[in-house]
Amino acid sequence: MSDDKETASGLSRRGLLGTTATAAGLAGLAAGGSGAALLVPARAESRGHSAEVRPGDLDEYYGISSSGQCGEVRILGLPSGRELMRIPVFNRCSATGWGLTNESKKILTEGLLPETRKFLASRGGFYNNGDLHHPHVSFTDGSYDGRYIFVNDKANCRVARIRCDVMKTDKIIEIPNASDIHGLRPQRFPRTGYLFANSEHIIPIPNDGSVLDDPSKYWSVYTAIDGDTMKVAWQVLVDGNLDNTDADYQGKYAFSTCYNPNRGVTLAEMTDHEQAWAVIFNIKRIEEAVKSGDFKEMSGIPVVDGRKGSKYTRYVPVPNSPHGCNAAPDGVHVAFGGKLSPTVTLIDVRRLDDLFDDKIKPRDIVVAEPQIGLGPLHTAYDGRGNAFTTVFIDSQVVKWNIDKAIRAFNGEKVDPIVDKIDVQYQPGHNHSTNGESKDADGKWLMSLNKFSKDRFLPVGPLHPENDQLIDISGEKMVLAHDGPSFAEPHDCTILHRSKINPVQLWSRDDPMWDDIRQQAARDGVKLEEAANVIRDGGKVRVYMYSTAPNYSLEKFEVNEGDEVTVVVTNMDAVEDVTHGFTIVRYGIAMEISPLQTASVTFTADRPGVHWWYCQWFCHALHMEMSGRMIVHPKRA
Amino acid sequence: MSDDKETASGLSRRGLLGTTATAAGLAGLAAGGSGAALLVPARAESRGHSAEVRPGDLDEYYGISSSGQCGEVRILGLPSGRELMRIPVFNRCSATGWGLTNESKKILTEGLLPETRKFLASRGGFYNNGDLHHPHVSFTDGSYDGRYIFVNDKANCRVARIRCDVMKTDKIIEIPNASDIHGLRPQRFPRTGYLFANSEHIIPIPNDGSVLDDPSKYWSVYTAIDGDTMKVAWQVLVDGNLDNTDADYQGKYAFSTCYNPNRGVTLAEMTDHEQAWAVIFNIKRIEEAVKSGDFKEMSGIPVVDGRKGSKYTRYVPVPNSPHGCNAAPDGVHVAFGGKLSPTVTLIDVRRLDDLFDDKIKPRDIVVAEPQIGLGPLHTAYDGRGNAFTTVFIDSQVVKWNIDKAIRAFNGEKVDPIVDKIDVQYQPGHNHSTNGESKDADGKWLMSLNKFSKDRFLPVGPLHPENDQLIDISGEKMVLAHDGPSFAEPHDCTILHRSKINPVQLWSRDDPMWDDIRQQAARDGVKLEEAANVIRDGGKVRVYMYSTAPNYSLEKFEVNEGDEVTVVVTNMDAVEDVTHGFTIVRYGIAMEISPLQTASVTFTADRPGVHWWYCQWFCHALHMEMSGRMIVHPKRA
């Protein structure tokens, strides 16, 4: 067979993609822009510094990566780009039993709205999919504090929290009065505190069928969630589609890019205008409105009216249609990516008090608006006064200097562009090391590219994305690593390994299995020593513990039709010795990590002999670590 | 915060693990074995050749990796170790809609046994989990032919097939008369042909509750599946628990390791004996038995009696409890790993005719039994006469020479051990490049290690496994790369990139969406130009196509309670421009790759305005690629 894959690329791919990405509606923009990029050969530019981490060496940074429509969070090691862990959140996980164990089902269901519980009752009780866009780590005083990772689900309108100690999801809530949650950011100061969440598409509120095809009655909301309790604190009714959001370093303001200002419902309507907005939220004023009663309660949530003209918000005109929203680690500047405009709009947060006091006009907070390239989306920072903006259509990352951009905006003849580098291909988010905190250190930048085209061995019609790592420690950017990734890492917070300190063993008093702990107490069972089968009418509770290569029970017997709950406690207090519990031909499998308790409930409606076994390799006699569930058939 | 992770390892971890892995029942073995390995510091040995693939360069090999209890297949690039693609098989996939689309649900259900369909009827119709152990590529004349990947599910007793052209699963079948499928291998000669599948745990046949706690009536079966039709061809009733299997290069014999010869049901019973077996299956004799009627039909399958003493099988005594089963690319030798014995048993297939003709005794086919180390599991080959065996307890890969091992077995004073290398930690399967085919080229070896301990940044109580790449091109083995992997890559076939040629676009006449193609024809709809809403009583079929950034429909209207089928055809005939279709707060999401048609059916039982959007980034106006499903509420 031929082996011509390496040579089957070159010039054409890049040119083709440039054409494709601009085919509908953007051809004019593209034709007028940097045509040079379209002619760069696919791989000529790609030799650079190494991101290799040698066997046995540890990565220096954690990458907290979203998985987009996979619905999970991925923990990467950087600069190697290796995936260290998957954390199931909105997806189902065959390995860990996420979506099957009682503990995970509780988390997947208890935060849903009553109307959604009703909707899902005939669908297994919870959603099986999610679209996880923006993972962010909790802050204290503008620095990562390593407590939580927060994420959003655009598909089913949820926000979730992951505990950094055990790297497991512990809360999922559904946001009321919203269509879908897109942007998400934690409050930076004094701490997180609030999570700010953007509802993107406009809908009737309530969306119960009383209003249907009348877009004049569609709205979206900005939501503040209490990150400690994971309850919605308040919402703000806004105009347009909220896109991305960020918070300041002072704890006073939050920001959202906002497209579709005329609240259209078709592609033509959504793009048929010259300007859209950056919406600015005055947190203190909104909190006071909630206190003083200046809100409407909707679905039990105080909703403050922050539509255009409100004292709680300001709508700053920016070129149509803005996308990225990134606060700089200098604590002063926030950048909004122009997307359909080749510009980035930079504001100065020190002018916001005057804006809200009507001493200045909205555009007076803009301090720079440099021309970056075609399709500027997201901006990262190196902590040394430079910004790095992804330009989607040009397939580049553009490094520009904030100070020079401001001087140019003020009329000085200075070029803010410092460097440009081609990426492969069509970048979305980008992130620098510690770059979304005040500890930005300017070592590495990750560009999350939506297409990989010819960069990897072919794997069929569905391609991986390409997360590229760029060395930004010097004046020139240097490409260091191509990282294929599956559908589709949307966003990635990068922080130094010193910022997170996961544990190696579960604590026996962890709240994750509180329900089972209480049930065991009622049954007079000690989980750590359990080898009990408790019959309670048609319910049977089976308690066992595991120490490699044994379960404390070698078999248990139930009757066909019994509701069976199996509780397994892993008593191997040894790092990395995780056990599993799988019942064959019953669709039952779960993870039990060192000192964890996990449980699963099912109906024993298949009679016969059913082996269970440990599916997490644990010991030389792992294959023999098994037992039998004997299900007595119903008497005829 | 402290940053002491890099120094928190060293001597203790390896020592600790050595102790743990041998804690129950193996302490004696360990104490008598190679204690030196237990004292090797964790990272002192780990500098070696680089496996780095520079940005823009392509990997030389595909790794077809299982994901163990994750239930998916992963396509790796090697030597970089990068994950290029995930192929959902036995799991659910939030991104692609595997388990949600009509096309995937058909594949997940149609091959199930009637009794299982009944069992799963109240559970959504199919299993949500799997335990995918052994991925193997189809052969023609002992070489990989790049048609199919075959995999097994231990958890729910299934075998699946993946098409290499589109890298998607196209068939899943359940194996009757079996508890759980462990070992799996394709026939090598003249072609695949058969898939051979091992049932591991012994159960009553049929397992319908008529026999329960009477292990004297428990059995396991060896299964041959027709790889072209994916139907079971025949089964063989055997003694003991079948573990791993392999096929010869002549098309005459297949082999299985077999533990638990006394058919015990507890750990003590399973290990309380000195010997177990390598079972050898005579394919021609079994085919003749099926033809001549010397079988019992069970669940519609001809089951030949191959228990001890049968003319269809031979039970070759090997030390207790054998595990790995690997045919060498020389076409002559097959190795069985001793697991609880420090030896590997090597047989010569040229003696099998005589064995089956009773001219020699079972042990006469053994030509070598070298002492390898503690816990020998699986053996790979370099095509130059050397074998590489993983030793689980010693945490090493041991390189040994086949010819020298045979000479030593014949009494010559020669040491077959060529080299040993520590791996981190506790290896299971290992694989060499092209090493399971006659094209073995001896460049790289992957050791799939069950524990990673301190090799990566901490990520909580659940650790990744560690897939290590070793350079075997020289006399000494050199460690090149540590690859963390999630729960748990059990096995990995490695083949040169020239052996697989995936397509970039779907063919419009692909059989994957035959059902919808026929439905569209009945509805008078052309999928490629569709913008139709067909009402058929309480059923509504919505046909649209997509070209970035548009769907051919901007909205559709249905009534609460309607059964809605949405069919989307991606008409962007451009490599890598995959679209998605997600309906918010409806739990609906699916992949539509270039020129693919995908469909999903659901009940519209939530009234109101529900946006759908493209979740696969496709275009600068991707965010605006959306539409509305308007669900009219039931009249009160």
mmCIF file of C-alpha atoms in Angstrom, chain B residues 350-624:
data_model
loop_
_atom_site.group_PDB
_atom_site.id
_atom_site.type_symbol
_atom_site.label_atom_id
_atom_site.label_comp_id
_atom_site.label_asym_id
_atom_site.label_seq_id
_atom_site.Cartn_x
_atom_site.Cartn_y
_atom_site.Cartn_z
ATOM 1 C CA ARG B 350 4.745 -27.823 13.685
ATOM 2 C CA ARG B 351 4.228 -30.547 16.289
ATOM 3 C CA LEU B 352 0.473 -30.025 16.577
ATOM 4 C CA ASP B 353 -0.565 -32.431 13.820
ATOM 5 C CA ASP B 354 1.253 -35.206 15.658
ATOM 6 C CA LEU B 355 -0.280 -34.165 18.954
ATOM 7 C CA PHE B 356 -3.795 -34.355 17.555
ATOM 8 C CA ASP B 357 -2.945 -37.682 15.942
ATOM 9 C CA ASP B 358 -1.820 -38.905 19.399
ATOM 10 C CA LYS B 359 1.687 -39.608 18.114
ATOM 11 C CA ILE B 360 3.138 -37.412 20.863
ATOM 12 C CA LYS B 361 2.005 -36.252 24.302
ATOM 13 C CA PRO B 362 0.798 -32.714 25.081
ATOM 14 C CA ARG B 363 4.021 -31.615 26.784
ATOM 15 C CA ASP B 364 6.006 -32.805 23.754
ATOM 16 C CA ILE B 365 5.020 -29.666 21.879
ATOM 17 C CA VAL B 366 6.837 -27.523 24.479
ATOM 18 C CA VAL B 367 10.217 -26.471 23.082
ATOM 19 C CA ALA B 368 11.299 -23.982 25.751
ATOM 20 C CA GLU B 369 10.279 -22.784 29.197
ATOM 21 C CA PRO B 370 12.706 -20.032 30.185
ATOM 22 C CA GLN B 371 12.713 -18.384 33.613
ATOM 23 C CA ILE B 372 11.803 -14.779 32.876
ATOM 24 C CA GLY B 373 11.037 -13.109 36.182
ATOM 25 C CA LEU B 374 8.165 -12.670 38.622
ATOM 26 C CA GLY B 375 4.714 -12.491 37.083
ATOM 27 C CA PRO B 376 5.328 -13.032 33.333
ATOM 28 C CA LEU B 377 2.196 -11.994 31.444
ATOM 29 C CA HIS B 378 2.427 -11.058 27.758
ATOM 30 C CA THR B 379 5.072 -11.500 25.078
ATOM 31 C CA ALA B 380 5.862 -9.334 22.052
ATOM 32 C CA TYR B 381 8.384 -9.948 19.252
ATOM 33 C CA ASP B 382 10.856 -7.959 17.184
ATOM 34 C CA GLY B 383 10.882 -10.206 14.099
ATOM 35 C CA ARG B 384 14.603 -10.838 14.652
ATOM 36 C CA GLY B 385 14.197 -13.848 16.930
ATOM 37 C CA ASN B 386 13.743 -12.001 20.187
ATOM 38 C CA ALA B 387 10.787 -12.015 22.563
ATOM 39 C CA PHE B 388 9.837 -9.318 25.081
ATOM 40 C CA THR B 389 7.828 -10.435 28.092
ATOM 41 C CA THR B 390 6.208 -8.181 30.674
ATOM 42 C CA VAL B 391 6.760 -9.298 34.250
ATOM 43 C CA PHE B 392 4.081 -7.771 36.432
ATOM 44 C CA ILE B 393 5.541 -8.240 39.885
ATOM 45 C CA ASP B 394 9.097 -7.304 38.945
ATOM 46 C CA SER B 395 7.793 -4.304 36.937
ATOM 47 C CA GLN B 396 10.062 -5.088 34.033
ATOM 48 C CA VAL B 397 10.136 -5.942 30.378
ATOM 49 C CA VAL B 398 12.491 -8.847 29.756
ATOM 50 C CA LYS B 399 14.071 -9.379 26.343
ATOM 51 C CA TRP B 400 14.958 -12.974 25.628
ATOM 52 C CA ASN B 401 16.158 -14.877 22.603
ATOM 53 C CA ILE B 402 13.907 -17.632 21.282
ATOM 54 C CA ASP B 403 16.682 -19.731 19.796
ATOM 55 C CA LYS B 404 18.764 -19.561 22.964
ATOM 56 C CA ALA B 405 15.728 -20.449 25.063
ATOM 57 C CA ILE B 406 15.174 -23.564 22.959
ATOM 58 C CA ARG B 407 18.837 -24.514 23.210
ATOM 59 C CA ALA B 408 18.773 -24.019 26.986
ATOM 60 C CA PHE B 409 15.626 -26.181 27.191
ATOM 61 C CA ASN B 410 17.562 -28.836 25.311
ATOM 62 C CA GLY B 411 20.263 -28.787 27.953
ATOM 63 C CA GLU B 412 22.779 -26.389 26.456
ATOM 64 C CA LYS B 413 24.398 -23.988 28.930
ATOM 65 C CA VAL B 414 23.209 -20.731 27.434
ATOM 66 C CA ASP B 415 21.335 -17.805 28.997
ATOM 67 C CA PRO B 416 18.372 -16.718 26.853
ATOM 68 C CA ILE B 417 17.939 -13.410 28.735
ATOM 69 C CA VAL B 418 19.318 -10.575 26.580
ATOM 70 C CA ASP B 419 18.235 -7.493 28.529
ATOM 71 C CA LYS B 420 15.862 -6.248 31.214
ATOM 72 C CA ILE B 421 14.384 -2.813 31.637
ATOM 73 C CA ASP B 422 12.374 -1.419 34.528
ATOM 74 C CA VAL B 423 8.964 -0.026 33.655
ATOM 75 C CA GLN B 424 6.782 2.231 35.779
ATOM 76 C CA TYR B 425 4.859 0.245 37.087
ATOM 77 C CA GLN B 426 3.329 -3.255 36.903
ATOM 78 C CA PRO B 427 3.013 -3.938 33.178
ATOM 79 C CA GLY B 428 0.149 -5.873 31.586
ATOM 80 C CA HIS B 429 0.062 -6.225 27.814
ATOM 81 C CA ASN B 430 2.942 -5.119 25.633
ATOM 82 C CA HIS B 431 3.140 -4.659 21.900
ATOM 83 C CA SER B 432 5.806 -4.173 19.283
ATOM 84 C CA THR B 433 5.491 -2.408 15.942
ATOM 85 C CA ASN B 434 3.724 -4.735 13.459
ATOM 86 C CA GLY B 435 4.678 -7.369 16.028
ATOM 87 C CA GLU B 436 1.537 -9.484 15.873
ATOM 88 C CA SER B 437 1.843 -9.861 12.107
ATOM 89 C CA LYS B 438 4.454 -11.420 9.872
ATOM 90 C CA ASP B 439 5.737 -7.871 9.198
ATOM 91 C CA ALA B 440 7.189 -7.374 12.683
ATOM 92 C CA ASP B 441 9.869 -4.690 12.326
ATOM 93 C CA GLY B 442 11.277 -4.419 15.838
ATOM 94 C CA LYS B 443 11.411 -0.614 16.190
ATOM 95 C CA TRP B 444 9.243 0.237 19.186
ATOM 96 C CA LEU B 445 7.640 -1.603 22.066
ATOM 97 C CA MET B 446 4.770 -0.291 24.154
ATOM 98 C CA SER B 447 4.431 -1.507 27.724
ATOM 99 C CA LEU B 448 0.959 -0.872 29.128
ATOM 100 C CA ASN B 449 1.533 -0.370 32.811
ATOM 101 C CA LYS B 450 -1.285 -0.614 35.306
ATOM 102 C CA PHE B 451 0.063 1.890 37.810
ATOM 103 C CA SER B 452 1.700 5.267 37.302
ATOM 104 C CA LYS B 453 2.206 6.200 40.960
ATOM 105 C CA ASP B 454 4.547 9.207 40.984
ATOM 106 C CA ARG B 455 5.241 9.503 37.245
ATOM 107 C CA PHE B 456 2.783 12.340 36.588
ATOM 108 C CA LEU B 457 1.404 15.385 38.363
ATOM 109 C CA PRO B 458 -1.104 14.287 41.027
ATOM 110 C CA VAL B 459 -4.738 14.247 39.902
ATOM 111 C CA GLY B 460 -6.534 12.823 42.935
ATOM 112 C CA PRO B 461 -7.079 9.269 44.220
ATOM 113 C CA LEU B 462 -7.699 7.884 40.734
ATOM 114 C CA HIS B 463 -4.428 7.753 38.817
ATOM 115 C CA PRO B 464 -3.850 7.362 35.107
ATOM 116 C CA GLU B 465 -2.207 4.213 33.863
ATOM 117 C CA ASN B 466 1.157 4.606 32.119
ATOM 118 C CA ASP B 467 1.722 3.463 28.540
ATOM 119 C CA GLN B 468 5.484 3.516 28.108
ATOM 120 C CA LEU B 469 7.245 3.438 24.778
ATOM 121 C CA ILE B 470 10.547 1.606 24.555
ATOM 122 C CA ASP B 471 13.066 1.745 21.750
ATOM 123 C CA ILE B 472 13.857 -1.905 20.859
ATOM 124 C CA SER B 473 15.822 -1.235 17.697
ATOM 125 C CA GLY B 474 19.149 -1.941 19.421
ATOM 126 C CA GLU B 475 20.510 -4.669 21.657
ATOM 127 C CA LYS B 476 19.570 -2.764 24.822
ATOM 128 C CA MET B 477 16.060 -1.482 25.383
ATOM 129 C CA VAL B 478 15.760 2.268 25.978
ATOM 130 C CA LEU B 479 12.759 3.989 27.549
ATOM 131 C CA ALA B 480 11.539 6.840 25.339
ATOM 132 C CA HIS B 481 8.155 8.087 26.502
ATOM 133 C CA ASP B 482 5.715 7.984 29.419
ATOM 134 C CA GLY B 483 2.093 8.170 28.269
ATOM 135 C CA PRO B 484 -0.627 8.644 30.885
ATOM 136 C CA SER B 485 -3.926 7.051 29.973
ATOM 137 C CA PHE B 486 -7.376 6.828 31.466
ATOM 138 C CA ALA B 487 -9.031 3.701 32.829
ATOM 139 C CA GLU B 488 -7.550 1.524 31.349
ATOM 140 C CA PRO B 489 -5.889 0.889 28.008
ATOM 141 C CA HIS B 490 -5.768 -2.816 28.233
ATOM 142 C CA ASP B 491 -4.215 -3.729 24.962
ATOM 143 C CA CYS B 492 -2.875 -1.968 21.865
ATOM 144 C CA THR B 493 -2.204 -3.224 18.378
ATOM 145 C CA ILE B 494 0.553 -1.229 16.680
ATOM 146 C CA LEU B 495 0.821 -1.125 12.918
ATOM 147 C CA HIS B 496 2.609 0.934 10.329
ATOM 148 C CA ARG B 497 0.657 3.859 8.920
ATOM 149 C CA SER B 498 0.835 2.332 5.445
ATOM 150 C CA LYS B 499 -1.513 -0.455 6.638
ATOM 151 C CA ILE B 500 -4.612 1.728 7.134
ATOM 152 C CA ASN B 501 -6.121 4.200 4.697
ATOM 153 C CA PRO B 502 -9.073 6.049 6.201
ATOM 154 C CA VAL B 503 -11.232 8.269 4.002
ATOM 155 C CA GLN B 504 -11.706 11.994 4.557
ATOM 156 C CA LEU B 505 -15.311 12.285 3.396
ATOM 157 C CA TRP B 506 -18.288 9.975 3.815
ATOM 158 C CA SER B 507 -19.656 8.422 0.673
ATOM 159 C CA ARG B 508 -23.225 9.532 0.085
ATOM 160 C CA ASP B 509 -24.266 5.904 -0.458
ATOM 161 C CA ASP B 510 -22.782 4.659 2.804
ATOM 162 C CA PRO B 511 -24.908 1.888 4.372
ATOM 163 C CA MET B 512 -24.678 3.541 7.809
ATOM 164 C CA TRP B 513 -27.845 5.561 7.137
ATOM 165 C CA ASP B 514 -29.732 3.045 4.949
ATOM 166 C CA ASP B 515 -32.845 3.197 7.111
ATOM 167 C CA ILE B 516 -33.146 6.964 6.825
ATOM 168 C CA ARG B 517 -32.340 6.869 3.112
ATOM 169 C CA GLN B 518 -35.268 4.512 2.617
ATOM 170 C CA GLN B 519 -37.553 6.608 4.827
ATOM 171 C CA ALA B 520 -36.624 9.743 2.881
ATOM 172 C CA ALA B 521 -37.431 7.969 -0.372
ATOM 173 C CA ARG B 522 -40.852 7.047 0.994
ATOM 174 C CA ASP B 523 -41.308 10.689 2.024
ATOM 175 C CA GLY B 524 -40.222 11.906 -1.424
ATOM 176 C CA VAL B 525 -37.323 13.793 0.124
ATOM 177 C CA LYS B 526 -33.831 14.119 -1.365
ATOM 178 C CA LEU B 527 -31.492 14.180 1.633
ATOM 179 C CA GLU B 528 -28.877 16.338 -0.088
ATOM 180 C CA GLU B 529 -31.330 19.156 -0.817
ATOM 181 C CA ALA B 530 -33.770 18.651 2.035
ATOM 182 C CA ALA B 531 -35.632 21.399 3.848
ATOM 183 C CA ASN B 532 -38.782 19.471 4.658
ATOM 184 C CA VAL B 533 -41.086 18.929 7.581
ATOM 185 C CA ILE B 534 -43.232 15.847 6.954
ATOM 186 C CA ARG B 535 -46.156 15.261 9.279
ATOM 187 C CA ASP B 536 -47.324 11.652 9.498
ATOM 188 C CA GLY B 537 -50.026 11.498 12.174
ATOM 189 C CA GLY B 538 -48.332 12.052 15.527
ATOM 190 C CA LYS B 539 -44.944 11.598 13.898
ATOM 191 C CA VAL B 540 -42.973 14.437 12.364
ATOM 192 C CA ARG B 541 -39.893 13.960 10.206
ATOM 193 C CA VAL B 542 -37.685 17.024 9.829
ATOM 194 C CA TYR B 543 -35.134 16.865 7.005
ATOM 195 C CA MET B 544 -32.447 19.496 6.595
ATOM 196 C CA TYR B 545 -28.946 19.851 5.267
ATOM 197 C CA SER B 546 -26.093 21.994 6.526
ATOM 198 C CA THR B 547 -23.511 24.152 4.775
ATOM 199 C CA ALA B 548 -21.482 26.370 7.062
ATOM 200 C CA PRO B 549 -22.818 28.523 8.667
ATOM 201 C CA ASN B 550 -26.367 27.562 7.680
ATOM 202 C CA TYR B 551 -28.916 24.862 8.198
ATOM 203 C CA SER B 552 -31.416 24.649 5.351
ATOM 204 C CA LEU B 553 -34.194 25.219 7.902
ATOM 205 C CA GLU B 554 -34.249 28.213 10.229
ATOM 206 C CA LYS B 555 -37.055 26.815 12.339
ATOM 207 C CA PHE B 556 -39.616 24.032 12.518
ATOM 208 C CA GLU B 557 -42.818 23.687 14.469
ATOM 209 C CA VAL B 558 -44.224 20.610 16.166
ATOM 210 C CA ASN B 559 -46.879 19.845 18.738
ATOM 211 C CA GLU B 560 -46.242 18.761 22.293
ATOM 212 C CA GLY B 561 -46.252 14.974 22.322
ATOM 213 C CA ASP B 562 -45.170 14.531 18.703
ATOM 214 C CA GLU B 563 -42.567 11.897 17.942
ATOM 215 C CA VAL B 564 -39.976 13.967 16.097
ATOM 216 C CA THR B 565 -37.215 12.613 13.882
ATOM 217 C CA VAL B 566 -34.573 15.142 12.807
ATOM 218 C CA VAL B 567 -32.372 14.167 9.865
ATOM 219 C CA VAL B 568 -29.352 16.324 9.064
ATOM 220 C CA THR B 569 -27.071 15.897 6.059
ATOM 221 C CA ASN B 570 -23.737 17.729 6.044
ATOM 222 C CA MET B 571 -23.225 18.989 2.492
ATOM 223 C CA ASP B 572 -19.849 20.632 3.176
ATOM 224 C CA ALA B 573 -17.696 18.338 1.070
ATOM 225 C CA VAL B 574 -14.629 19.759 2.769
ATOM 226 C CA GLU B 575 -12.210 17.713 4.810
ATOM 227 C CA ASP B 576 -12.496 18.359 8.572
ATOM 228 C CA VAL B 577 -15.656 20.520 8.378
ATOM 229 C CA THR B 578 -17.828 18.462 10.703
ATOM 230 C CA HIS B 579 -21.107 19.963 11.872
ATOM 231 C CA GLY B 580 -23.155 19.190 14.941
ATOM 232 C CA PHE B 581 -26.804 19.372 15.861
ATOM 233 C CA THR B 582 -27.693 20.077 19.486
ATOM 234 C CA ILE B 583 -31.156 20.948 20.820
ATOM 235 C CA VAL B 584 -30.879 22.836 24.078
ATOM 236 C CA ARG B 585 -32.539 21.383 27.168
ATOM 237 C CA TYR B 586 -33.667 18.357 25.168
ATOM 238 C CA GLY B 587 -30.625 16.134 25.694
ATOM 239 C CA ILE B 588 -30.071 15.952 21.933
ATOM 240 C CA ALA B 589 -26.641 16.179 20.287
ATOM 241 C CA MET B 590 -25.039 14.467 17.315
ATOM 242 C CA GLU B 591 -22.071 14.590 14.953
ATOM 243 C CA ILE B 592 -22.521 15.055 11.204
ATOM 244 C CA SER B 593 -19.161 14.762 9.467
ATOM 245 C CA PRO B 594 -18.546 15.867 5.872
ATOM 246 C CA LEU B 595 -21.183 14.269 3.570
ATOM 247 C CA GLN B 596 -22.652 12.222 6.431
ATOM 248 C CA THR B 597 -26.343 11.891 7.254
ATOM 249 C CA ALA B 598 -27.326 11.448 10.913
ATOM 250 C CA SER B 599 -30.717 11.238 12.570
ATOM 251 C CA VAL B 600 -32.263 11.308 16.008
ATOM 252 C CA THR B 601 -35.791 10.569 17.216
ATOM 253 C CA PHE B 602 -37.373 11.964 20.388
ATOM 254 C CA THR B 603 -40.708 12.976 21.848
ATOM 255 C CA ALA B 604 -41.364 16.713 21.913
ATOM 256 C CA ASP B 605 -42.862 16.714 25.364
ATOM 257 C CA ARG B 606 -41.485 20.056 26.523
ATOM 258 C CA PRO B 607 -43.397 22.985 25.002
ATOM 259 C CA GLY B 608 -41.819 26.344 24.190
ATOM 260 C CA VAL B 609 -38.991 27.722 22.052
ATOM 261 C CA HIS B 610 -35.931 25.469 21.879
ATOM 262 C CA TRP B 611 -32.861 26.536 19.975
ATOM 263 C CA TRP B 612 -30.725 24.081 18.132
ATOM 264 C CA TYR B 613 -27.148 24.939 17.292
ATOM 265 C CA CYS B 614 -24.001 23.580 15.643
ATOM 266 C CA GLN B 615 -21.665 22.329 18.401
ATOM 267 C CA TRP B 616 -18.765 21.468 16.061
ATOM 268 C CA PHE B 617 -16.825 24.635 15.303
ATOM 269 C CA CYS B 618 -17.129 25.140 11.553
ATOM 270 C CA HIS B 619 -16.924 28.773 10.522
ATOM 271 C CA ALA B 620 -16.396 32.346 11.712
ATOM 272 C CA LEU B 621 -20.186 32.565 12.053
ATOM 273 C CA HIS B 622 -20.394 29.218 13.873
ATOM 274 C CA MET B 623 -21.961 30.885 16.930
ATOM 275 C CA GLU B 624 -24.770 32.139 14.734
#
